[in-house]
PDB file of C-alpha atoms in Angstrom:
ATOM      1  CA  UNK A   1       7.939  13.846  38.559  1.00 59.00           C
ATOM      2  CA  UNK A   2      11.582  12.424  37.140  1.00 74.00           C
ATOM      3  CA  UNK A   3      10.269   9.945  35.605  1.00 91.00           C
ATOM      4  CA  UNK A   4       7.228  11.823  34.090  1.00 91.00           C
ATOM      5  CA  UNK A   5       8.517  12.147  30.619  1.00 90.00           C
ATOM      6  CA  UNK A   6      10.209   8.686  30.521  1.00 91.00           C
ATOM      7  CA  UNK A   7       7.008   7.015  31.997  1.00 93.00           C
ATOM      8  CA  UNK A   8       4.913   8.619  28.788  1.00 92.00           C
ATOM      9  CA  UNK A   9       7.101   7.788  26.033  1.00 92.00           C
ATOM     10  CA  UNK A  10       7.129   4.293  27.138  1.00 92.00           C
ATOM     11  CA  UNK A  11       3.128   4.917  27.486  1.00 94.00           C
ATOM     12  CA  UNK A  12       2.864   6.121  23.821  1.00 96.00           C
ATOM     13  CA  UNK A  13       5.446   3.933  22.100  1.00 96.00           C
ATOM     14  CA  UNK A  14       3.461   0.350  21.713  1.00 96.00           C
ATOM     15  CA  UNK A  15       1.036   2.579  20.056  1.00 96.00           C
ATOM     16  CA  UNK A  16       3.077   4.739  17.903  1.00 97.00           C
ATOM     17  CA  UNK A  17       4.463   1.391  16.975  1.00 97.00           C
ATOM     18  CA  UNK A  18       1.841  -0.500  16.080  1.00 98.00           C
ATOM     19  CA  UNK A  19       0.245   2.126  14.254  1.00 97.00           C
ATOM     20  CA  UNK A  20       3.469   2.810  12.245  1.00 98.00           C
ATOM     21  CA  UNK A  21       3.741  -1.402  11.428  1.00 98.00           C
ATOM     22  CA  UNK A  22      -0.028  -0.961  10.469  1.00 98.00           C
ATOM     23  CA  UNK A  23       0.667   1.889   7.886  1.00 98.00           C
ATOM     24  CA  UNK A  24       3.578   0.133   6.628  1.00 98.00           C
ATOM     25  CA  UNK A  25       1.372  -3.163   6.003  1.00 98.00           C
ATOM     26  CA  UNK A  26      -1.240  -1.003   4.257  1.00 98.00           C
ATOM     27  CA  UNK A  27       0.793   0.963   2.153  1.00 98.00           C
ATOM     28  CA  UNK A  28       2.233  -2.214   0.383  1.00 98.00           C
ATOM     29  CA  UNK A  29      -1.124  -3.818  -0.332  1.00 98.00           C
ATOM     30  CA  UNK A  30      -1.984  -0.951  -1.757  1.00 98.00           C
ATOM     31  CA  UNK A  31       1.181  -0.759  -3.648  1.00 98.00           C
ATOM     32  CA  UNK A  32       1.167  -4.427  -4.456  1.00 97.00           C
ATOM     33  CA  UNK A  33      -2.770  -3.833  -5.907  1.00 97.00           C
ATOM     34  CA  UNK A  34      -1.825  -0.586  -8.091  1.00 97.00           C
ATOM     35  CA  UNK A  35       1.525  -2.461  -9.733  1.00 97.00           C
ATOM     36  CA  UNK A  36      -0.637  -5.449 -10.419  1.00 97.00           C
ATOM     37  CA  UNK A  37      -3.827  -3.026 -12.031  1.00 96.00           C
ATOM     38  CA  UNK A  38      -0.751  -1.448 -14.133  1.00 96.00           C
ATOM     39  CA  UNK A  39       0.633  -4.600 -15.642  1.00 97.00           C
ATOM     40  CA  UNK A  40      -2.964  -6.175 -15.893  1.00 96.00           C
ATOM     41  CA  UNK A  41      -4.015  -3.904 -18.202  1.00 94.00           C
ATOM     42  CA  UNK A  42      -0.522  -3.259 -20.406  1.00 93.00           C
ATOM     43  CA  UNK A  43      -1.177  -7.277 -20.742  1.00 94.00           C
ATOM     44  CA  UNK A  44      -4.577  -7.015 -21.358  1.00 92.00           C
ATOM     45  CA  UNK A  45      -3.854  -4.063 -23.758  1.00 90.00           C
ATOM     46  CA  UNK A  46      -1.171  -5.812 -25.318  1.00 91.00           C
ATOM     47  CA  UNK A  47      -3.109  -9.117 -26.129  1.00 91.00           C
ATOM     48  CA  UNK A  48      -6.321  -6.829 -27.570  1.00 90.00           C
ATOM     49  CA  UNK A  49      -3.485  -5.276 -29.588  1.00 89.00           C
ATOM     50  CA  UNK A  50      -2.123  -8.921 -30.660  1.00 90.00           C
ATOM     51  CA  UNK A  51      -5.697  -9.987 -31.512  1.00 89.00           C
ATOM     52  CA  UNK A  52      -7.130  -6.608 -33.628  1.00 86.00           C
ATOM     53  CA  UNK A  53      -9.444  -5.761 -30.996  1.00 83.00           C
ATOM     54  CA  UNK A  54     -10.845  -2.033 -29.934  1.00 77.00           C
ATOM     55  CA  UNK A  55     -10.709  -0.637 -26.928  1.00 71.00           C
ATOM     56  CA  UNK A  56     -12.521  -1.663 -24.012  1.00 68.00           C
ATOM     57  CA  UNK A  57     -15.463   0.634 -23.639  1.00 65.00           C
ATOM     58  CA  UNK A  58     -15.789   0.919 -20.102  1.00 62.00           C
TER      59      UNK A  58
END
C-alpha cells in the first residue's frame, strides 16, 4: 500500500496527457476555422462593398 497513490497517478497520467494534447489540438482548429470564417467574410464584405453589390441573402 506505499506505493498505492504513486502507482495511480502514474496509471492516470498518459491519459490525462493525451487527452489534454488532444483538447489543445482541437481547440486551435477550431480557432484557426472561426479567425479564417471572420476575415473571409470582412473580405468578401469588403469586395461586395467595392463592387455595389447587396447583401448576400443567405
Amino acid at each position: 500500500m506505499d506505493n498505492f497513490w504513486a502507482n495511480a497517478a502514474w496509471s492516470l497520467a498518459p491519459t490525462v496527457l493525451v487527452g489534454l494534447i488532444f483538447w489543445l489540438v482541437m481547440r486551435s482548429i477550431i480557432h484557426a476555422d472561426r479567425t479564417e470564417r471572420r476575415v473571409y467574410s470582412e473580405i468578401e464584405a469588403e469586395e461586395r462593398a467595392r463592387l455595389g453589390l447587396d447583401k448576400p441573402t443567405s
